[in-house]
Coordinates of C-alpha atoms and ligand atoms in Angstrom, one line a residue:
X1 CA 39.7 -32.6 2.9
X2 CA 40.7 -33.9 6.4
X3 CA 39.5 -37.1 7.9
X4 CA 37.9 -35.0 10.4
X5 CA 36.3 -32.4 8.1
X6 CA 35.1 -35.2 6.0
X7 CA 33.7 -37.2 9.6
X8 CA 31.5 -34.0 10.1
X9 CA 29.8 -34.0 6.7
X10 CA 28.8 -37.2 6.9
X11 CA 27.1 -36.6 10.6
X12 CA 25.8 -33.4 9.2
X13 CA 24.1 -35.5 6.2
X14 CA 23.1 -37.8 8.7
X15 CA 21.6 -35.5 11.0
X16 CA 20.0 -33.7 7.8
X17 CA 18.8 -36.9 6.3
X18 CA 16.6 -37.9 9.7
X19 CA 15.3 -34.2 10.0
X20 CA 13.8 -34.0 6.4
X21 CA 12.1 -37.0 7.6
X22 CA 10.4 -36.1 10.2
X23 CA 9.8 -33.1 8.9
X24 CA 8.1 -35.2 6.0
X25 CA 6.6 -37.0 8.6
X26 CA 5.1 -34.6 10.5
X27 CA 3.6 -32.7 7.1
X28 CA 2.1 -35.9 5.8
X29 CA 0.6 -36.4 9.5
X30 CA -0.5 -32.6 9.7
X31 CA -1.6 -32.6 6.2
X32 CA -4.0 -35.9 6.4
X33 CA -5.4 -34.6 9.9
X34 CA -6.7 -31.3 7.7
X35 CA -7.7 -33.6 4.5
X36 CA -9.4 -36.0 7.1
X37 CA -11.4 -33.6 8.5
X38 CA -12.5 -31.9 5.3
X39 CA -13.6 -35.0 4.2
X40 CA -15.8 -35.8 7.0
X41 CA -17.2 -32.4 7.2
X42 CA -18.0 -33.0 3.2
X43 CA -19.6 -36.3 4.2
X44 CA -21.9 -34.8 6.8
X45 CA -22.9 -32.4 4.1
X46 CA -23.8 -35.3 2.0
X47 CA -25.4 -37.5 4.8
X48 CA -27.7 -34.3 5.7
X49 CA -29.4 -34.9 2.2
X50 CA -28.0 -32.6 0.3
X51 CA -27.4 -34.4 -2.7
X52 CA -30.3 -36.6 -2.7
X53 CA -33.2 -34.3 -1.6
X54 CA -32.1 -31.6 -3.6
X55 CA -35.0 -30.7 -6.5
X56 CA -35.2 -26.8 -7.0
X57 CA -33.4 -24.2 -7.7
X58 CA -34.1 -22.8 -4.3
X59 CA -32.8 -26.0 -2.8
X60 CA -29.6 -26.6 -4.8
X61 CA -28.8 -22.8 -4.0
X62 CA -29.0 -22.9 -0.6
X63 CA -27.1 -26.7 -0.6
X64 CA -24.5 -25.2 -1.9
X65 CA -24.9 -22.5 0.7
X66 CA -24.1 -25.4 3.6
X67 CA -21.2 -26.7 1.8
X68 CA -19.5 -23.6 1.3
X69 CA -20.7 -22.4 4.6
X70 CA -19.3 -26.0 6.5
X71 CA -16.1 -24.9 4.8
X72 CA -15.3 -21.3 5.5
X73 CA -16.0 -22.1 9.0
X74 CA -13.8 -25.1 9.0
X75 CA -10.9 -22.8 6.7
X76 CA -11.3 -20.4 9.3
X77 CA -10.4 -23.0 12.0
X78 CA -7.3 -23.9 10.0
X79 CA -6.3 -20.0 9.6
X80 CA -5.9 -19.9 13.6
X81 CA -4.1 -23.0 13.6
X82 CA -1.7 -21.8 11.2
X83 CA -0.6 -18.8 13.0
X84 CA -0.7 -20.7 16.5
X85 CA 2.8 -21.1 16.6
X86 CA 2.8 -24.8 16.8
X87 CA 6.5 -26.2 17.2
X88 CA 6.0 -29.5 15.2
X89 CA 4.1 -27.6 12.0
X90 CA 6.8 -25.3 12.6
X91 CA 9.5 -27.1 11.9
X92 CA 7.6 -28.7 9.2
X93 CA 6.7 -26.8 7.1
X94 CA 8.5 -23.3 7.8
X95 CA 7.1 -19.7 9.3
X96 CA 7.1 -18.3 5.7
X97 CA 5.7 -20.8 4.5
X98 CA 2.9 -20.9 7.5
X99 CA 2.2 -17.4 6.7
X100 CA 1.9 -18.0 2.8
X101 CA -0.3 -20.8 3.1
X102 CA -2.2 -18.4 5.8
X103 CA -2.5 -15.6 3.2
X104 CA -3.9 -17.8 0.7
X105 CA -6.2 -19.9 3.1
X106 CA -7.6 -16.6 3.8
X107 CA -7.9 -15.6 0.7
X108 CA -9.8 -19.2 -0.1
X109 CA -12.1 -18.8 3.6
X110 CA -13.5 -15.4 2.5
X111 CA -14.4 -16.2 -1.2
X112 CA -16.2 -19.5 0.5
X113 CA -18.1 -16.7 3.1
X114 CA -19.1 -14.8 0.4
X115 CA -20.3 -17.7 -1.6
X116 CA -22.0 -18.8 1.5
X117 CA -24.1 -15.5 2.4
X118 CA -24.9 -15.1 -1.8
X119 CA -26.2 -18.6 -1.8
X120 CA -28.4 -18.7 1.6
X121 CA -29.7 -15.4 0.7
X122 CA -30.8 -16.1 -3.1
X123 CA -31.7 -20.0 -2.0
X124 CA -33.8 -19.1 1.1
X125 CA -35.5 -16.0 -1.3
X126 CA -36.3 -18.2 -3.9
X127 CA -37.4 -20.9 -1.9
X128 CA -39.6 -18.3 0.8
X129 CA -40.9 -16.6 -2.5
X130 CA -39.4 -13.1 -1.3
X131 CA -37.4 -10.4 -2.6
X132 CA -33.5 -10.6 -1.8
X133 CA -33.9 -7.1 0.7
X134 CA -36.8 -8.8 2.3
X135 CA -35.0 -12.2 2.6
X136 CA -32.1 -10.4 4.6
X137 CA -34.4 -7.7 6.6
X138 CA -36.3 -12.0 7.9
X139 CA -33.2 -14.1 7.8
X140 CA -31.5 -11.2 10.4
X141 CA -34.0 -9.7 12.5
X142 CA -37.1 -12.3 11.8
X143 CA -36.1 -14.6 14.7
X144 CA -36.7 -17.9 13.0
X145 CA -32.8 -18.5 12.3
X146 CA -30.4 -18.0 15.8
X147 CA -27.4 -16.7 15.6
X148 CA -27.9 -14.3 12.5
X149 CA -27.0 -11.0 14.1
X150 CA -24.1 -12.0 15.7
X151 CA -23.0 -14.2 12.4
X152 CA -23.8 -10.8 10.3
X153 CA -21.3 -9.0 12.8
X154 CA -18.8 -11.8 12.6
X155 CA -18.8 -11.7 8.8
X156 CA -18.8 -7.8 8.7
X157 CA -15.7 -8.0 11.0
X158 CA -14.0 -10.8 8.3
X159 CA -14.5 -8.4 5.3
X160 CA -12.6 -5.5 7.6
X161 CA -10.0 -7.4 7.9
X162 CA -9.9 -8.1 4.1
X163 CA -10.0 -4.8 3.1
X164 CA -6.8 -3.9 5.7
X165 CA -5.4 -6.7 3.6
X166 CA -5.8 -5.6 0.9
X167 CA -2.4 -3.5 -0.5
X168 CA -3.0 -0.8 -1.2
X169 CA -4.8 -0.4 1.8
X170 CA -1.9 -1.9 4.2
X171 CA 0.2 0.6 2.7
X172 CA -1.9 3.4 4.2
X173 CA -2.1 2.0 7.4
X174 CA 0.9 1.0 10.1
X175 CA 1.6 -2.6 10.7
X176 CA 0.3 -2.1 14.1
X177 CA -3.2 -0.7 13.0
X178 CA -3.1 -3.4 10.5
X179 CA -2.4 -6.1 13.1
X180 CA -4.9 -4.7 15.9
X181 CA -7.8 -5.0 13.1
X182 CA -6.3 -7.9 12.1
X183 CA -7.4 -9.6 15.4
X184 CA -11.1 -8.7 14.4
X185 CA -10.8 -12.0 12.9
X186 CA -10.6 -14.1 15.9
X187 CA -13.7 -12.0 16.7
X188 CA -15.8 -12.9 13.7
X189 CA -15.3 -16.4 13.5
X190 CA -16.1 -16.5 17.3
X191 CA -18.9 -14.6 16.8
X192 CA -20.0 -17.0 13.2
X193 CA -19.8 -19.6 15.8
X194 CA -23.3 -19.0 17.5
X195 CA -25.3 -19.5 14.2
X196 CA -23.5 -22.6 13.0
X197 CA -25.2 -25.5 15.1
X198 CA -28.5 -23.7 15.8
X199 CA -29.2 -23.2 11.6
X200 CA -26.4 -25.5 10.1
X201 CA -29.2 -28.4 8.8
X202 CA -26.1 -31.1 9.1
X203 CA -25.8 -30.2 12.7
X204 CA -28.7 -29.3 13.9
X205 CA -30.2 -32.7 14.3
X206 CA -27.9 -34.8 14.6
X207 CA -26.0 -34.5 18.2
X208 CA -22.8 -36.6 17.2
X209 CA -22.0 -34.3 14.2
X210 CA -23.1 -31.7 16.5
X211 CA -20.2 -32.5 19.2
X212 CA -17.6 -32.8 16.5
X213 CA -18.1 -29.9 15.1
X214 CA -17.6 -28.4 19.4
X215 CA -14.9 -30.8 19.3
X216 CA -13.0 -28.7 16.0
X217 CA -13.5 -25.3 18.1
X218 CA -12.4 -26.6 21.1
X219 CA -9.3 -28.4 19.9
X220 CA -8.2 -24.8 18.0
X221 CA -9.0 -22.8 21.3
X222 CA -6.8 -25.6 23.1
X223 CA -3.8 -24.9 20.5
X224 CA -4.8 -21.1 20.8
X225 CA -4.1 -20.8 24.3
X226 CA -1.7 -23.4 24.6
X227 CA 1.0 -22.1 22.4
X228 CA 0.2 -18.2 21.4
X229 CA -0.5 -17.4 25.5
X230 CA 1.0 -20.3 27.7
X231 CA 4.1 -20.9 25.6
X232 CA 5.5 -17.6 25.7
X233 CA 4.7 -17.1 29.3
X234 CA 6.6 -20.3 30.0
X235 CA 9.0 -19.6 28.3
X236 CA 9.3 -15.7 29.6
X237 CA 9.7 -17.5 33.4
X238 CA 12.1 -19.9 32.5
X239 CA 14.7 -17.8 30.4
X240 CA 14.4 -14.5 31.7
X241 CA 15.6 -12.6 29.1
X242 CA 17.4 -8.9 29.5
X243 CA 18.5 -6.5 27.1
X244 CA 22.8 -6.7 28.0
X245 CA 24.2 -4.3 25.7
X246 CA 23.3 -2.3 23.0
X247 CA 25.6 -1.6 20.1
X248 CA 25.5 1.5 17.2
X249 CA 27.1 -1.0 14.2
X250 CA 26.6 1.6 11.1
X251 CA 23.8 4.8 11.3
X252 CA 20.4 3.3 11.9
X253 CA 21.7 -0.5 12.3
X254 CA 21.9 -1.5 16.2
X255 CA 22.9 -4.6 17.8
X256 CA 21.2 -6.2 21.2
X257 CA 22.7 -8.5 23.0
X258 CA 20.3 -10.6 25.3
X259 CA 21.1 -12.7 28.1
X260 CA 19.2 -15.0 29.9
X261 CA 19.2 -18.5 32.3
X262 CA 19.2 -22.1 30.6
X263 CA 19.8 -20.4 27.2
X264 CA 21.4 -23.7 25.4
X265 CA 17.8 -25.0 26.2
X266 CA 16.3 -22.8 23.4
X267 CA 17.7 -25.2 21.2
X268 CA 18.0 -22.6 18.4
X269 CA 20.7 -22.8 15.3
X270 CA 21.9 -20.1 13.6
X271 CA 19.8 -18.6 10.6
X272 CA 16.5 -18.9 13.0
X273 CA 14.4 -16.2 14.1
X274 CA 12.4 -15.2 17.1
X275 CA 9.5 -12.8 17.6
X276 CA 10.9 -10.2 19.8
X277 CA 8.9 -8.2 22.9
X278 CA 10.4 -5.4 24.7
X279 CA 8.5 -5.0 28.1
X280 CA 9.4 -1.3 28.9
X281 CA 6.6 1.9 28.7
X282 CA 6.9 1.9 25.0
X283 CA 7.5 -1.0 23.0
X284 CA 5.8 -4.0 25.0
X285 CA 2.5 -3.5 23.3
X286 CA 4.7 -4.7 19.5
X287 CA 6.0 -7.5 18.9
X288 CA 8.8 -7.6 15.8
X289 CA 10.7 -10.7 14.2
X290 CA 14.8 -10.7 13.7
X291 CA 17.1 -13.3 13.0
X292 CA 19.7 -13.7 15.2
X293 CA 23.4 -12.2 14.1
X294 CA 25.3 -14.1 15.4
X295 CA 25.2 -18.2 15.8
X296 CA 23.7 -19.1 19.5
X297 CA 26.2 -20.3 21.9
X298 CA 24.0 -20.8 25.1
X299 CA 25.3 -17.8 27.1
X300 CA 23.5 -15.3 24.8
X301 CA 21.9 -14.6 21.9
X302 CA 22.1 -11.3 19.4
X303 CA 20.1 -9.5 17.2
X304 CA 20.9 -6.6 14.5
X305 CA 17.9 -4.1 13.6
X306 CA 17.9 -1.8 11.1
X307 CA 15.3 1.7 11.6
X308 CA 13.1 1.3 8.3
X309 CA 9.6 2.4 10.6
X310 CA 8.6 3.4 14.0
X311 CA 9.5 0.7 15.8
X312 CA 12.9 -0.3 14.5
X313 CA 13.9 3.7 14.6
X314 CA 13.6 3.2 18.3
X315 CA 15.3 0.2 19.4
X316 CA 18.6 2.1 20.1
X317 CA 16.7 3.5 22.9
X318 CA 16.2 0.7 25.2
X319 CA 18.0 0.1 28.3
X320 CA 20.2 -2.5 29.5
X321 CA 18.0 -4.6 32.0
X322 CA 14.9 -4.4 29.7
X323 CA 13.0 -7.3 30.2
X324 CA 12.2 -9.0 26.8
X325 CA 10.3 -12.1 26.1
X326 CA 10.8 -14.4 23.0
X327 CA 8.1 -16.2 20.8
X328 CA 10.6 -19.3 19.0
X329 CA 13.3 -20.1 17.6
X330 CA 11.1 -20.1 14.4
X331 CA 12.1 -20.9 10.8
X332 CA 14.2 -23.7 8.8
X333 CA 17.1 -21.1 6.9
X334 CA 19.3 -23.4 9.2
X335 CA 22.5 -25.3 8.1
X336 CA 19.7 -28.4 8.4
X337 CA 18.3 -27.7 5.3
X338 CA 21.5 -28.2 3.2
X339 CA 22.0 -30.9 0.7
X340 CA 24.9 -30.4 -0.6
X341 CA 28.1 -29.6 0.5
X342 CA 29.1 -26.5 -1.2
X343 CA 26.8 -23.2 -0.5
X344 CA 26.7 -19.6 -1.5
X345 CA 25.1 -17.5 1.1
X346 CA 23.4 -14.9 -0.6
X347 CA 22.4 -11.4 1.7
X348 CA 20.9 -8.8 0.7
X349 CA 21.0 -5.3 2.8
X350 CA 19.9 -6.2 6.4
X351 CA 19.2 -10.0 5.4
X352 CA 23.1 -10.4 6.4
X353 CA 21.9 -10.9 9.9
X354 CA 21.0 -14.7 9.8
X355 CA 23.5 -15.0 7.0
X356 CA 26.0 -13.5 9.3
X357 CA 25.4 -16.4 11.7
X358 CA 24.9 -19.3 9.3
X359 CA 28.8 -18.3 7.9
X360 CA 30.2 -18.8 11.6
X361 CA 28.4 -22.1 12.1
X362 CA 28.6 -23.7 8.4
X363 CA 31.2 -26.4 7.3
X364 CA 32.3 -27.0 3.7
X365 CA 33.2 -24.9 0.7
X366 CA 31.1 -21.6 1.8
X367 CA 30.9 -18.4 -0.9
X368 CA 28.9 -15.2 0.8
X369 CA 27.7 -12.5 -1.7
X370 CA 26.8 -9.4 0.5
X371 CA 25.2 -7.0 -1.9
X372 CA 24.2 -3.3 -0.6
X373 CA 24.3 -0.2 -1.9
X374 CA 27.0 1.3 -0.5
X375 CA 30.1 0.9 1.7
X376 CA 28.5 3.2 4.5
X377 CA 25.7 0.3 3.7
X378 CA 27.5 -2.6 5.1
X379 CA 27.9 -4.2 8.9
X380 CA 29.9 -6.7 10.0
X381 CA 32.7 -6.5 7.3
X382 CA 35.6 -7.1 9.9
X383 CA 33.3 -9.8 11.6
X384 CA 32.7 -11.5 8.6
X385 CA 36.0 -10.9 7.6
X386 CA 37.7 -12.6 10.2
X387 CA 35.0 -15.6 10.2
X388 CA 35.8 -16.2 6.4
X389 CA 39.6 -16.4 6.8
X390 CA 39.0 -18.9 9.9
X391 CA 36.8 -20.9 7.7
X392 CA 38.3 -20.7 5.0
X393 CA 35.1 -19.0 3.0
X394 CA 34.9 -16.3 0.2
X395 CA 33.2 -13.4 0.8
X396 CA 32.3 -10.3 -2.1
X397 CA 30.8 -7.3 -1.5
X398 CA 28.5 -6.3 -3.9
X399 CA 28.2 -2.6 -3.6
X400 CA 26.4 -0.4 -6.5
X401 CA 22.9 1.3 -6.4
X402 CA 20.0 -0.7 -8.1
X403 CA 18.7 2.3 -9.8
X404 CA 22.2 3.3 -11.3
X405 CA 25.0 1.8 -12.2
X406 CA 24.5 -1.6 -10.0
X407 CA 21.4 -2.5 -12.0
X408 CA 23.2 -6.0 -13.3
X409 CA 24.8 -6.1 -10.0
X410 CA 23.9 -10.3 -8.9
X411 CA 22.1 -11.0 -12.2
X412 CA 22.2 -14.6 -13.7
X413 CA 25.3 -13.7 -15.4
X414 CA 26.9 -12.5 -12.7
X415 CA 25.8 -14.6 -10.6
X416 CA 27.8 -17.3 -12.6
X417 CA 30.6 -15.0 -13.3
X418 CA 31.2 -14.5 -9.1
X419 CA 30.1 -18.6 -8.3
X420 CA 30.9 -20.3 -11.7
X421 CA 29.9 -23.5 -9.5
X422 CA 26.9 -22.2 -8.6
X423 CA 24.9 -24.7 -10.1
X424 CA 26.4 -27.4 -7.8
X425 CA 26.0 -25.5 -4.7
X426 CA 22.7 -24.8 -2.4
X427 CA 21.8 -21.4 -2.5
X428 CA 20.8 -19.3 0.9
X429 CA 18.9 -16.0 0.4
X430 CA 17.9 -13.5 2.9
X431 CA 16.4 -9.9 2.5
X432 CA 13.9 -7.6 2.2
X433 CA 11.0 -9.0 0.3
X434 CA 11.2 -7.3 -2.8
X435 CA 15.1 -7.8 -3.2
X436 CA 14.6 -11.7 -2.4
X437 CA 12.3 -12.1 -5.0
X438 CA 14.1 -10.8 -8.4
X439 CA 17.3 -12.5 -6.5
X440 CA 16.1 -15.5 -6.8
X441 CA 14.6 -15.1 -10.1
X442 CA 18.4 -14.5 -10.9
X443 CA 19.4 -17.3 -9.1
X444 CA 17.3 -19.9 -10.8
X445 CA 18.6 -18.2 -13.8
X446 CA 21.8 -19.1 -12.9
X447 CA 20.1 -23.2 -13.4
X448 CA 19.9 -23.6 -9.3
X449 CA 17.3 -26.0 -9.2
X450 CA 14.8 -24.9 -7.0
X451 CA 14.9 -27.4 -4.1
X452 CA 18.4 -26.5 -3.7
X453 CA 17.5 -22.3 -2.8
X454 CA 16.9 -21.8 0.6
X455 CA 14.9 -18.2 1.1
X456 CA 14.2 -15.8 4.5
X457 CA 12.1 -13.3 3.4
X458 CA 12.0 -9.9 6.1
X459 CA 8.5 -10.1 5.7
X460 CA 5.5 -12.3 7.3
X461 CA 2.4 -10.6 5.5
Ligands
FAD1 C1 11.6 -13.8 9.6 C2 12.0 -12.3 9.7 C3 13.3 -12.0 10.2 C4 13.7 -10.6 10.2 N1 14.9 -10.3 10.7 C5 15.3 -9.0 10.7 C6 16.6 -8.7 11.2 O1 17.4 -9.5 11.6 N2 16.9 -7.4 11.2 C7 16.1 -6.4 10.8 O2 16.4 -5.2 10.9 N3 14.8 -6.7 10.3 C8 14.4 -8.0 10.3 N4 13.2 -8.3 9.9 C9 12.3 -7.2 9.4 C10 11.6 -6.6 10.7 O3 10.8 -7.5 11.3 C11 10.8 -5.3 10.2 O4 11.6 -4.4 9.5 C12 10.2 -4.6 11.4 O5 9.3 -5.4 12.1 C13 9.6 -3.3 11.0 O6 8.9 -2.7 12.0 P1 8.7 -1.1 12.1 O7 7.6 -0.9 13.0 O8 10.0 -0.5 12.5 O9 8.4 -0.7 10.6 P2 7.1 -0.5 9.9 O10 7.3 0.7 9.0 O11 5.9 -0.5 10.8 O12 7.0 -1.8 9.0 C14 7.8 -2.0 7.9 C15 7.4 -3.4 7.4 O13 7.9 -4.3 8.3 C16 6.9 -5.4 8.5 N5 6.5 -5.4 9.9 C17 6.3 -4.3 10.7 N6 6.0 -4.7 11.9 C18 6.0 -6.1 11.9 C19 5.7 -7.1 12.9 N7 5.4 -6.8 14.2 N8 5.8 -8.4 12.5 C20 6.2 -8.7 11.3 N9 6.4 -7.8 10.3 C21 6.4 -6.5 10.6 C22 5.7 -5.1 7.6 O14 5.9 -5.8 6.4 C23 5.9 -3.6 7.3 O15 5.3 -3.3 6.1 C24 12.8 -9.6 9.8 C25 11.5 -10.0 9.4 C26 11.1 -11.3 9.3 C27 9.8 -11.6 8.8

């Protein structure tokens, strides 16, 4: 190895070194901010008496009710700051990541409403000497506790969106449906919001817990608007981004090339992703996420889409000049998150895209395994081609069908049989969701420790 090759692996270290700590950094400071806060919120619970003062059934029923209803609402906070976009929990903790920890925060925040209505309905009934259906038929419409209808509304909306969660459901019904529902949620907690202070026992008398708990819904709106609205419109003014070109690369793959002003400002690296917008008649209400294809060098950046649903199927369509705005550069498949300095780059199908551009920007001894099903299945193969012999990288195509022939095709074995190093090397993994995951099964089967795989899965649900 050169001196010069060698000079650029020990900035690249360097530069890696600094950015897993502050992205350490950042996570511990996001992560104690959420603990802090639970805490607190746990301690009002407890300050409101409802440890001590608790003798009844009726009354450790509906203690339990506050606790798990404080929570849900504060889980729900932390669901819209999760998805908010924000650059520095971004980059700390990863997009696929943000939406996993989404999905099962979600997950958590419902069970904790459910618990919540069980509890206040069977506490206050036992307590009020009433049967459950009357209990509901006074808590609602009685008029003794504000808030109730709108909070029943708000909850009904919360289970909607859990049942268009729910997969088999999703399956039914398009992403977009999905996604418009989806946004019910904003409208149920908003609407949970008006019965919270008025009825919540731990904030109802006391005004200081009252104004934190404003403070917590105000300080989410803040990040709300701050960074899902004013960001991208920002953003939209200052890089003004056009469709340039638009290329066929195999049936159903296209390439867009999109230019723009001030584009080495975006500051994105290749194997990063952006959520894409497409402002003419009919795509600007959607907006999808691709990796770019090719490594960013400030003059322009490109994407490759591959039809698999109704909005993909059309992107061939769009005209040069179309306006396009541009949520990111999100996610951490970047060079950054090597440690070591040898790497297989692992695509499979359309997850070449990022890998595509990691290859053209990636030093060291570089291995890309492109599995797909077919040769008429494969892009870029004179790209990559000619970025391989310039980098001196190795790159096999995996062709074979998964239900046929090509069923071993990138198992452990041959994993080891095409890397035999590949326990030294890190491992990046790109692909649809359902090929990513037995792939990296095989590739921790291949003994790749875990912190040394590197995974983009195409999907954020
Ligand atoms: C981080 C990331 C990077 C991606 N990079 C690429 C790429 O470089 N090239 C490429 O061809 N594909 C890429 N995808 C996949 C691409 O986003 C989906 O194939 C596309 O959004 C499907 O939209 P559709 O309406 O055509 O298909 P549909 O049939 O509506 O959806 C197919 C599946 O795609 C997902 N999906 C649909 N719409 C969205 C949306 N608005 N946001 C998020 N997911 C959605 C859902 O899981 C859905 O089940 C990437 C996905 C992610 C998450």
């Amino acid at each position: 190895m050169t001196e010069v090759a060698l000079d650029q692996l020990h900035a690249r270290a360097h530069a890696c070194a600094w950015d897993r700590v502050r992205r350490n950094t950042a996570g511990t400071v996001v992560g104690l901010v959420i603990l802090g806060n639970a805490a607190f919120i746990t301690w009002l619970w407890v300050h409101g008496g409802n440890v001590t003062k608790v003798h009844t059934t009726g009354e450790i029923l509906t203690s339990i009710a506050r606790l798990t209803g404080l929570w849900s609402a504060y889980l729900a906070l932390i669901q819209v700051v999760l998805l908010a976009r924000l650059p520095a929990l971004e980059r700390a903790v990863g997009f696929d990541r943000l939406s996993r920890w989404h999905r099962w925060n979600g997950h958590v925040c419902i069970d904790l409403v459910i618990a919540h209505v069980v509890f206040s309905v069977w506490g206050y009934a036992l307590m009020d000497k009433l049967p459950i259906a009357k209990e509901i038929s006074t808590m609602i419409w009685g008029g003794v506790y504000p808030g109730m209808i709108t909070a029943t509304v708000g909850t009904a909306f919360l289970l909607g969106v859990v049942a268009t969660s729910l997969v088999i459901v999703r399956r039914r019904l398009s992403y977009e449906w999905w996604y418009v529902v989806h946004l019910l949620a904003y409208a149920g907690i908003a609407l949970a919001w008006f019965h919270q202070i008025p009825t919540g026992n731990e904030l109802v008398l006391d005004h200081t817990a009252a104004n934190y708990w404003r403070g917590l819904y105000v300080a989410t709106i803040v990040v709300l608007v701050l960074f899902r609205v004013l960001a991208p419109l920002v953003s939209a003014m200052r890089y003004r981004l056009r469709v340039a070109e638009v290329t066929a690369e195999a049936p159903g793959v296209v390439s867009l090339r999109i230019t723009g002003r001030n584009l080495d400002r975006l500051r994105a690296h290749a194997g990063q992703f952006f959520v894409w917008r497409f402002l003419d008649g009919k795509r600007w209400r959607s907006a999808h996420p691709f990796s770019l294809s090719a490594a960013p060098d400030g003059r322009s950046l490109r994407i490759t889409v591959k039809a698999l649903g109704d909005h993909t199927a059309r992107l061939g369509e769009l005209r040069p000049g179309t306006r396009v705005l541009a949520e990111g550069p999100f996610g951490v498949f970047t060079d950054r998150a090597r440690r070591r300095e040898k790497a297989v780059l692992i695509a499979g199908g359309i997850g070449i895209t990022p890998v595509r551009a990691l290859l053209e920007t990636m030093r060291g001894d570089i291995v890309v395994l492109y599995r797909a099903i077919s040769e008429a299945d494969v892009i870029f193969r004179e790209e990559l081609d000619r970025i391989a012999a310039a980098r001196r990288a190795t790159v096999h195509y995996v062709l074979g069908d998964h239900r046929g022939d090509g069923a071993d095709l990138l198992s452990a074995a041959h994993l080891k049989e095409l890397v035999p190093d590949i326990e030294d090397r890190d491992v990046f993994l790109c692909g649809p969701p359902a090929m990513t995951e037995v792939l990296e099964q095989n590739v921790r089967g291949a003994r790749v420790p875990r912190r040394h795989i590197h995974t983009e899965r195409f999907a954020l649900t």
